[in-house]
Coordinates of C-alpha atoms and ligand atoms in Angstrom, one line a residue:
X1318 CA 1.7 17.9 -15.0
X1319 CA -1.6 19.2 -14.4
X1320 CA -4.4 17.9 -16.6
X1321 CA -7.6 20.0 -17.7
X1322 CA -9.3 16.5 -17.1
X1323 CA -7.3 14.3 -15.0
X1324 CA -8.0 10.3 -15.1
X1325 CA -8.2 10.0 -11.3
X1326 CA -8.6 12.4 -8.5
X1327 CA -9.3 12.0 -4.9
X1328 CA -12.4 12.6 -2.9
X1329 CA -11.4 14.3 0.0
X1330 CA -12.7 17.4 1.9
X1331 CA -13.5 19.3 5.1
X1332 CA -14.5 16.0 7.1
X1333 CA -10.9 14.5 6.2
X1334 CA -9.0 17.8 7.2
X1335 CA -11.1 17.8 10.4
X1336 CA -10.1 14.2 11.1
X1337 CA -6.5 14.6 10.5
X1338 CA -6.6 18.1 13.0
X1339 CA -8.2 15.8 15.5
X1340 CA -5.6 13.2 15.7
X1341 CA -2.8 16.0 15.5
X1342 CA -4.4 17.8 18.5
X1343 CA -4.0 14.2 20.5
X1344 CA -1.1 12.2 21.8
X1345 CA -1.5 9.1 19.4
X1346 CA 0.1 9.5 16.1
X1347 CA 0.6 5.5 15.4
X1348 CA -0.9 2.2 16.3
X1349 CA -3.7 3.9 18.2
X1350 CA -7.8 4.1 18.1
X1351 CA -7.9 5.4 14.8
X1352 CA -6.0 2.5 13.1
X1353 CA -8.3 -0.2 15.4
X1354 CA -11.4 1.9 14.1
X1355 CA -10.7 2.2 10.6
X1356 CA -9.6 -1.8 10.3
X1357 CA -13.0 -2.4 12.3
X1358 CA -14.9 -0.3 10.0
X1359 CA -13.5 -1.3 6.4
X1360 CA -13.8 -4.7 7.3
X1361 CA -17.4 -4.3 8.5
X1362 CA -18.2 -2.7 5.2
X1363 CA -16.9 -5.6 3.3
X1364 CA -18.3 -8.5 5.5
X1365 CA -14.9 -9.5 6.8
X1366 CA -14.2 -10.5 10.0
X1367 CA -10.6 -9.1 10.4
X1368 CA -9.0 -6.1 8.8
X1369 CA -5.3 -5.3 9.3
X1370 CA -4.1 -2.2 8.1
X1371 CA -0.5 -1.6 6.5
X1372 CA 1.6 1.3 5.3
X1373 CA 0.6 0.5 1.7
X1374 CA -0.7 -2.3 -0.1
X1375 CA 2.7 -3.6 -1.6
X1376 CA 4.0 -4.4 2.1
X1377 CA 0.5 -5.8 3.0
X1378 CA 1.1 -8.6 0.2
X1379 CA 4.9 -9.2 1.2
X1380 CA 3.4 -9.7 4.9
X1381 CA 0.5 -12.0 3.5
X1382 CA 2.9 -14.3 1.9
X1383 CA 5.3 -14.1 5.3
X1384 CA 2.5 -14.8 7.4
X1385 CA 1.3 -18.0 5.2
X1386 CA 4.9 -19.3 5.3
X1387 CA 5.4 -18.7 1.5
X1388 CA 8.9 -18.1 0.6
X1389 CA 12.1 -19.3 -1.3
X1390 CA 11.4 -22.4 -3.3
X1391 CA 7.7 -21.7 -3.8
X1392 CA 5.8 -20.0 -6.7
X1393 CA 3.0 -17.8 -6.8
X1394 CA 1.0 -17.5 -9.9
X1395 CA -0.2 -14.0 -10.9
X1396 CA -1.6 -12.3 -14.0
X1397 CA 1.2 -10.1 -16.0
X1398 CA -1.4 -7.3 -16.9
X1399 CA -1.2 -5.9 -13.3
X1400 CA 0.5 -3.1 -11.2
X1401 CA 4.2 -4.4 -10.8
X1402 CA 4.0 -5.0 -7.1
X1403 CA 1.4 -7.9 -7.5
X1404 CA 4.8 -9.6 -8.7
X1405 CA 7.8 -7.9 -6.7
X1406 CA 5.7 -8.3 -3.6
X1407 CA 6.2 -12.1 -4.3
X1408 CA 10.0 -11.8 -4.9
X1409 CA 10.4 -9.6 -1.7
X1410 CA 8.7 -12.6 0.1
X1411 CA 11.5 -14.6 -1.2
X1412 CA 9.3 -16.7 -3.6
X1413 CA 9.1 -16.9 -7.5
X1414 CA 6.1 -15.3 -9.6
X1415 CA 4.8 -17.6 -12.4
X1416 CA 2.8 -15.2 -14.6
X1417 CA -0.3 -16.3 -16.3
X1418 CA -2.6 -15.2 -19.2
X1419 CA -5.5 -12.8 -18.9
X1420 CA -9.0 -13.0 -20.5
X1421 CA -8.8 -10.4 -23.6
X1422 CA -12.2 -9.0 -22.5
X1423 CA -12.3 -8.4 -18.7
X1424 CA -8.1 -8.3 -18.4
X1425 CA -8.6 -10.5 -15.5
X1426 CA -6.7 -14.0 -14.9
X1427 CA -7.9 -16.6 -17.2
X1428 CA -8.8 -19.6 -15.2
X1429 CA -7.7 -22.3 -18.0
X1430 CA -4.3 -20.9 -18.7
X1431 CA -4.0 -20.6 -14.3
X1432 CA -4.5 -24.2 -14.6
X1433 CA -2.2 -25.1 -16.9
X1434 CA 0.8 -23.2 -15.1
X1435 CA 0.0 -25.5 -11.7
X1436 CA 3.2 -27.1 -10.5
X1437 CA 4.3 -28.6 -7.1
X1438 CA 6.0 -25.7 -6.1
X1439 CA 3.0 -23.4 -6.5
X1440 CA 1.6 -22.4 -3.0
X1441 CA -0.8 -19.7 -3.9
X1442 CA -3.0 -17.9 -7.0
X1443 CA -3.0 -14.2 -6.7
X1444 CA -6.2 -13.3 -8.2
X1445 CA -5.9 -9.6 -8.9
X1446 CA -9.7 -7.8 -10.0
X1447 CA -8.2 -5.6 -12.6
X1448 CA -9.6 -1.9 -12.6
X1449 CA -12.5 -2.8 -10.2
X1450 CA -13.9 -5.9 -11.7
X1451 CA -14.1 -9.1 -9.8
X1452 CA -11.8 -11.8 -11.2
X1453 CA -13.5 -15.2 -12.1
X1454 CA -13.0 -16.4 -8.3
X1455 CA -15.5 -19.4 -8.5
X1456 CA -13.3 -21.1 -11.4
X1457 CA -9.8 -19.8 -9.6
X1458 CA -11.0 -21.3 -5.9
X1459 CA -11.7 -24.7 -7.8
X1460 CA -8.3 -24.9 -9.1
X1461 CA -6.7 -23.7 -5.8
X1462 CA -8.8 -26.2 -3.7
X1463 CA -7.7 -29.3 -6.2
X1464 CA -4.3 -28.4 -5.7
X1465 CA -4.3 -27.5 -2.1
X1466 CA -2.9 -23.7 -2.4
X1467 CA -4.3 -20.8 -1.2
X1468 CA -6.6 -18.4 -3.2
X1469 CA -5.5 -14.7 -2.6
X1470 CA -7.1 -11.4 -3.7
X1471 CA -5.5 -8.4 -5.1
X1472 CA -8.4 -6.3 -4.5
X1473 CA -6.2 -3.3 -4.2
X1474 CA -8.5 -1.4 -7.2
X1475 CA -11.6 -3.1 -6.1
X1476 CA -12.7 -1.5 -2.7
X1477 CA -16.5 -2.3 -2.7
X1478 CA -16.7 -4.5 -5.6
X1479 CA -19.2 -7.8 -5.1
X1480 CA -19.1 -11.3 -7.0
X1481 CA -22.0 -13.1 -6.8
X1482 CA -23.1 -10.9 -4.2
X1483 CA -20.6 -11.2 -1.9
X1484 CA -17.9 -8.7 -1.4
X1485 CA -14.2 -9.1 -3.2
X1486 CA -11.5 -9.3 -0.4
X1487 CA -13.7 -11.9 1.8
X1488 CA -13.6 -15.0 -1.2
X1489 CA -10.3 -16.3 -0.7
X1490 CA -8.2 -16.7 2.4
X1491 CA -7.2 -13.0 2.3
X1492 CA -7.7 -10.0 0.2
X1493 CA -5.5 -7.2 -0.1
X1494 CA -6.6 -3.2 -0.6
X1495 CA -4.6 -0.1 -1.5
X1496 CA -5.4 3.3 -0.7
X1497 CA -3.1 5.5 -3.0
X1498 CA -4.6 8.7 -4.6
X1499 CA -5.8 7.1 -7.6
X1500 CA -8.1 4.3 -6.0
X1501 CA -11.8 4.8 -5.0
X1502 CA -11.2 5.7 -1.9
X1503 CA -7.9 7.1 -0.4
X1504 CA -5.4 7.6 2.5
X1505 CA -2.4 9.1 0.6
X1506 CA -0.6 5.8 1.0
X1507 CA -2.1 2.8 2.6
X1508 CA -3.2 -0.8 2.6
X1509 CA -5.4 -3.3 4.2
X1510 CA -6.0 -7.4 4.4
X1511 CA -9.0 -8.9 5.3
X1512 CA -9.3 -12.1 6.2
X1513 CA -11.7 -14.5 8.3
X1514 CA -8.8 -16.5 9.9
X1515 CA -8.2 -15.1 13.2
X1516 CA -4.6 -16.5 13.5
X1517 CA -3.6 -15.2 10.2
X1518 CA -4.8 -11.6 11.4
X1519 CA -3.0 -11.9 14.3
X1520 CA 0.4 -12.8 12.9
X1521 CA 0.1 -10.1 10.1
X1522 CA -0.4 -7.7 13.2
X1523 CA 2.6 -9.3 14.6
X1524 CA 4.5 -8.6 11.5
X1525 CA 3.6 -5.6 10.6
X1526 CA 5.5 -4.4 14.1
X1527 CA 8.5 -5.9 13.8
X1528 CA 7.5 -9.2 14.4
X1529 CA 7.0 -8.2 18.1
X1530 CA 5.4 -10.5 20.3
X1531 CA 5.6 -8.4 23.6
X1532 CA 7.4 -5.2 24.0
X1533 CA 11.2 -5.8 22.6
X1534 CA 10.4 -9.8 22.0
X1535 CA 10.8 -10.4 18.5
X1536 CA 9.7 -13.6 17.8
X1537 CA 8.9 -13.0 14.0
X1538 CA 11.2 -11.3 11.1
X1539 CA 8.9 -8.6 10.6
X1540 CA 9.3 -5.1 9.5
X1541 CA 7.8 -1.6 10.4
X1542 CA 4.5 -1.8 8.0
X1543 CA 2.5 0.4 10.3
X1544 CA -0.3 3.0 9.3
X1545 CA -0.3 6.4 10.8
X1546 CA -3.1 7.2 12.9
X1547 CA -3.7 10.3 10.4
X1548 CA -3.8 8.1 7.5
X1549 CA -6.3 5.9 9.5
X1550 CA -8.6 9.0 10.2
X1551 CA -8.8 9.8 6.9
X1552 CA -9.7 6.2 5.9
X1553 CA -12.3 6.0 8.5
X1554 CA -14.1 9.2 6.6
X1555 CA -13.2 7.8 3.4
X1556 CA -15.1 4.3 4.1
X1557 CA -18.4 6.3 4.9
X1558 CA -18.0 7.9 1.5
X1559 CA -17.5 4.7 -0.3
X1560 CA -20.8 3.9 -1.4
X1561 CA -21.5 7.2 -2.8
X1562 CA -18.5 7.4 -4.6
X1563 CA -19.0 4.0 -6.4
X1564 CA -22.9 4.9 -7.3
X1565 CA -21.6 7.9 -8.9
X1566 CA -18.6 6.2 -10.6
X1567 CA -21.3 3.8 -12.1
X1568 CA -23.4 6.2 -13.2
X1569 CA -20.5 8.0 -15.2
X1570 CA -19.3 4.5 -16.7
X1571 CA -22.8 3.7 -17.8
X1572 CA -22.8 7.2 -19.7
X1573 CA -19.3 6.9 -21.0
X1574 CA -20.5 3.3 -22.6
X1575 CA -23.7 4.9 -24.2
X1576 CA -21.4 7.8 -25.5
X1577 CA -18.9 5.5 -26.9
X1578 CA -20.7 2.4 -28.1
X1579 CA -20.7 2.2 -31.7
X1580 CA -17.6 4.3 -32.0
X1581 CA -15.6 2.4 -34.8
X1582 CA -12.3 0.5 -33.4
X1583 CA -13.2 1.1 -30.0
X1584 CA -14.5 -1.8 -27.6
X1585 CA -16.1 -0.7 -24.5
X1586 CA -15.2 -2.7 -20.9
X1587 CA -17.0 -6.0 -20.7
X1588 CA -18.6 -6.6 -17.5
X1589 CA -19.4 -10.4 -16.4
X1590 CA -23.2 -10.4 -15.3
X1591 CA -22.7 -12.2 -12.0
X1592 CA -20.3 -9.3 -10.7
X1593 CA -20.4 -5.6 -9.7
X1594 CA -17.5 -3.6 -11.4
X1595 CA -16.7 -0.4 -9.2
X1596 CA -14.7 1.1 -12.1
X1597 CA -11.4 2.4 -10.7
X1598 CA -10.4 2.5 -14.0
X1599 CA -12.7 2.7 -17.1
X1600 CA -10.3 0.7 -19.8
X1601 CA -11.4 0.5 -23.4
X1602 CA -9.7 -1.6 -25.9
X1603 CA -8.6 -0.6 -29.6
X1604 CA -9.0 -2.4 -32.8
X1605 CA -5.5 -1.5 -33.8
X1606 CA -2.2 -1.8 -31.8
X1607 CA 0.5 0.3 -29.9
X1608 CA 1.3 2.8 -32.6
X1609 CA -2.1 4.0 -33.0
X1610 CA -3.1 4.0 -29.2
X1611 CA 0.1 5.7 -28.2
X1612 CA -0.7 8.5 -30.7
X1613 CA -4.1 8.4 -29.3
X1614 CA -2.6 9.2 -26.0
X1615 CA -0.3 11.8 -27.2
X1616 CA -3.4 13.7 -29.1
X1617 CA -5.6 13.6 -26.2
X1618 CA -2.9 14.6 -23.7
X1619 CA -2.5 17.6 -26.3
X1620 CA -6.0 18.5 -25.6
X1621 CA -5.5 18.5 -21.8
X1622 CA -6.9 15.2 -21.2
X1623 CA -5.2 12.3 -19.5
X1624 CA -5.2 8.8 -20.4
X1625 CA -2.6 6.1 -19.8
X1626 CA -2.2 2.3 -20.1
X1627 CA -3.0 0.4 -17.3
X1628 CA -0.6 -1.7 -17.3
X1629 CA 2.3 -2.8 -19.5
X1630 CA 3.0 -6.2 -19.1
X1631 CA 4.8 -7.0 -15.4
X1632 CA 6.9 -10.0 -17.3
X1633 CA 8.2 -7.7 -20.0
X1634 CA 9.6 -4.9 -17.3
X1635 CA 13.4 -5.2 -17.1
X1636 CA 13.9 -7.0 -13.7
X1637 CA 11.6 -9.6 -15.0
X1638 CA 13.2 -10.4 -18.6
X1639 CA 13.9 -13.6 -19.3
X1640 CA 11.8 -15.2 -16.2
X1641 CA 8.6 -15.9 -18.2
X1642 CA 7.8 -17.5 -21.7
X1643 CA 5.7 -15.2 -23.8
X1644 CA 2.3 -14.4 -23.0
X1645 CA 0.8 -13.5 -26.3
X1646 CA -3.0 -12.8 -25.0
X1647 CA -1.0 -10.3 -22.6
X1648 CA 1.0 -8.9 -24.8
X1649 CA -1.6 -8.1 -27.3
X1650 CA -4.3 -6.7 -25.0
X1651 CA -1.3 -4.7 -23.2
X1652 CA -0.8 -2.7 -27.0
X1653 CA -4.3 -2.1 -27.3
X1654 CA -5.6 -0.9 -23.9
X1655 CA -6.1 2.7 -22.9
X1656 CA -7.6 4.1 -19.6
X1657 CA -9.9 7.2 -19.7
X1658 CA -10.8 9.5 -17.1
X1659 CA -13.0 8.4 -14.5
X1660 CA -13.5 9.7 -11.0
X1661 CA -16.6 11.0 -8.7
X1662 CA -15.9 14.6 -9.2
X1663 CA -15.9 14.6 -13.2
X1664 CA -19.0 16.0 -14.4
X1665 CA -21.2 14.9 -17.1
X1666 CA -20.1 17.5 -19.4
X1667 CA -16.5 16.9 -18.9
X1668 CA -17.5 13.2 -19.9
X1669 CA -19.1 14.1 -23.1
X1670 CA -15.9 16.2 -24.0
X1671 CA -13.7 13.2 -23.3
X1672 CA -16.0 10.8 -25.3
X1673 CA -16.0 13.5 -28.3
X1674 CA -12.2 14.2 -28.0
X1675 CA -11.7 10.4 -28.5
X1676 CA -14.0 9.9 -31.1
X1677 CA -12.0 13.0 -33.1
X1678 CA -8.7 11.9 -32.1
X1679 CA -9.4 8.3 -33.2
X1680 CA -10.8 9.6 -36.6
X1681 CA -7.7 12.0 -37.0
X1682 CA -5.3 9.3 -36.1
X1683 CA -6.7 6.9 -38.5
X1684 CA -6.3 9.5 -41.2
X1685 CA -2.9 9.8 -40.2
X1686 CA -3.9 13.5 -39.4
X1687 CA -1.7 14.0 -36.3
Ligands
PLP969 C1 -3.2 -4.5 -8.6 C2 -2.6 -3.7 -7.8 N1 -1.6 -4.6 -6.8 C3 -0.9 -3.9 -6.0 C4 -0.8 -2.2 -5.7 C5 0.1 -1.8 -4.8 O1 -0.5 -1.1 -3.9 P1 0.3 0.1 -3.1 O2 0.4 1.1 -4.3 O3 -0.6 0.6 -2.6 O4 1.7 -0.5 -2.7 C6 -1.9 -1.6 -6.4 C7 -1.8 -0.2 -6.4 O5 -1.0 0.7 -6.3 C8 -2.4 -2.3 -7.4 O6 -3.2 -1.5 -8.4

């Protein structure tokens, strides 16, 4: 479906087209200088020592668990209010996800609930930075340290975000980023692991290339999880645009806050003071539940404005039914959230239209007129 005002839109142009053309005119299409440069430049932007690029963020997580020796019999604590592969990647590694509650204001992991779910089999905590706002990393690091387990970051949605002045992806043992088209920067498909651990980075490189230690010697069980040179070339251009994209999105988010603040029944995003939110998503929470929220989505859609639920809880997905106790906070939040359009090419006029449509739609839905 083509929307008049889309939720997200990639910021791509002639520079990315030239970068891909340059690669296509040369002899190397995979595992070459563009990949190395993309890894170096993305890592440098975030202040990380090592970057290892992957075909996508999901397989980057699978490789990370394998590289850390997390597998059958082990557990990883993850939020349920996230994209499904924060949890399915754990399953692909042979381990089991343990779902924890989120903070009902920021939608990030609730550290107190994580502490309650730590058992002898837990080997890692996966801190997802929901929508681009860093999770409570200090509290989660304390829990991980006390239990002697890894703190890993799912920074798929949080390129360039900072927690207490430091970039996410560099605050645990490793951090994963995704480059799908709805993210703040994109390579079409793509992923990256950042880490300060040289040995971990080397293991990840080997796993991504069929576990090969030298030509046709496969000393680890790996897979083909490589990114192409064309994607990496796009990624290099995108890294140079990241600061500009984030500045634009911050200005849009602040304007949207002012436009929506005071609208009855709508809560604007809560941003904790010690961190930067990079607004991959702009998610509001409604006072009323799923029936009204879904009616708002339908009516906004009729006006050509795309809105979406990020995310239906993962523990309620058919593949996970019966594997997790109820998560009342997550389920309540998931029934009331709504993500609105926000991307670097959105104009302030379009933003005003979104806010006006939301106000009218909520008014109409409340009055039972849709
Ligand atoms: C929080 C989160 N984790 C993991 C992923 C998976 O990344 P990818 O789609 O690149 O496999 C995504 C994005 O899609 C995501 O938003």
